[in-house]
């Protein structure tokens, strides 16, 4: 089953950003919804995860 897993705080941020419910975000990330908005929500989730990953990498390099 295909889905994008993100921390609940990121889901809240996405819901606020898109002015939708947490359920809409959840269903979009689980690929239940496939509207244009759902695709944008998934894209935004990927961007936030990538940014979080890069921040973590920068912190690890800094502390080495």
GROMACS .gro file of C-alpha atoms in nm, residues 3-56:
model
   54
    3UNK     CA    1   0.142   0.622   0.149
    4UNK     CA    2   0.354   0.910   0.271
    5UNK     CA    3   0.425   0.904   0.643
    6UNK     CA    4   0.483   1.236   0.817
    7UNK     CA    5   0.481   1.354   1.177
    8UNK     CA    6   0.142   1.477   1.303
    9UNK     CA    7   0.284   1.828   1.348
   10UNK     CA    8   0.368   1.841   0.977
   11UNK     CA    9   0.017   1.720   0.896
   12UNK     CA   10  -0.124   2.007   1.103
   13UNK     CA   11   0.101   2.252   0.921
   14UNK     CA   12  -0.012   2.120   0.582
   15UNK     CA   13  -0.379   2.128   0.684
   16UNK     CA   14  -0.345   2.491   0.792
   17UNK     CA   15  -0.151   2.586   0.479
   18UNK     CA   16  -0.416   2.436   0.248
   19UNK     CA   17  -0.715   2.531   0.468
   20UNK     CA   18  -0.833   2.171   0.484
   21UNK     CA   19  -0.904   1.921   0.761
   22UNK     CA   20  -0.654   1.677   0.903
   23UNK     CA   21  -0.866   1.400   0.753
   24UNK     CA   22  -0.820   1.548   0.405
   25UNK     CA   23  -0.444   1.558   0.456
   26UNK     CA   24  -0.442   1.203   0.592
   27UNK     CA   25  -0.651   1.065   0.304
   28UNK     CA   26  -0.436   1.251   0.051
   29UNK     CA   27  -0.116   1.111   0.200
   30UNK     CA   28  -0.267   0.760   0.188
   31UNK     CA   29  -0.352   0.812  -0.183
   32UNK     CA   30  -0.725   0.765  -0.116
   33UNK     CA   31  -0.787   1.108  -0.271
   34UNK     CA   32  -0.631   1.186  -0.607
   35UNK     CA   33  -0.759   1.536  -0.683
   36UNK     CA   34  -0.527   1.819  -0.784
   37UNK     CA   35  -0.534   1.942  -0.424
   38UNK     CA   36  -0.441   1.595  -0.297
   39UNK     CA   37  -0.147   1.589  -0.537
   40UNK     CA   38  -0.038   1.933  -0.411
   41UNK     CA   39  -0.067   1.813  -0.051
   42UNK     CA   40   0.154   1.511  -0.129
   43UNK     CA   41   0.406   1.734  -0.306
   44UNK     CA   42   0.417   1.971  -0.009
   45UNK     CA   43   0.463   1.680   0.232
   46UNK     CA   44   0.759   1.558   0.026
   47UNK     CA   45   0.910   1.909   0.027
   48UNK     CA   46   0.875   1.936   0.405
   49UNK     CA   47   1.027   1.591   0.457
   50UNK     CA   48   1.317   1.675   0.228
   51UNK     CA   49   1.379   2.006   0.408
   52UNK     CA   50   1.367   1.827   0.743
   53UNK     CA   51   1.615   1.570   0.615
   54UNK     CA   52   1.854   1.838   0.488
   55UNK     CA   53   1.831   2.028   0.819
   56UNK     CA   54   1.913   1.709   1.007
   0.00000   0.00000   0.00000
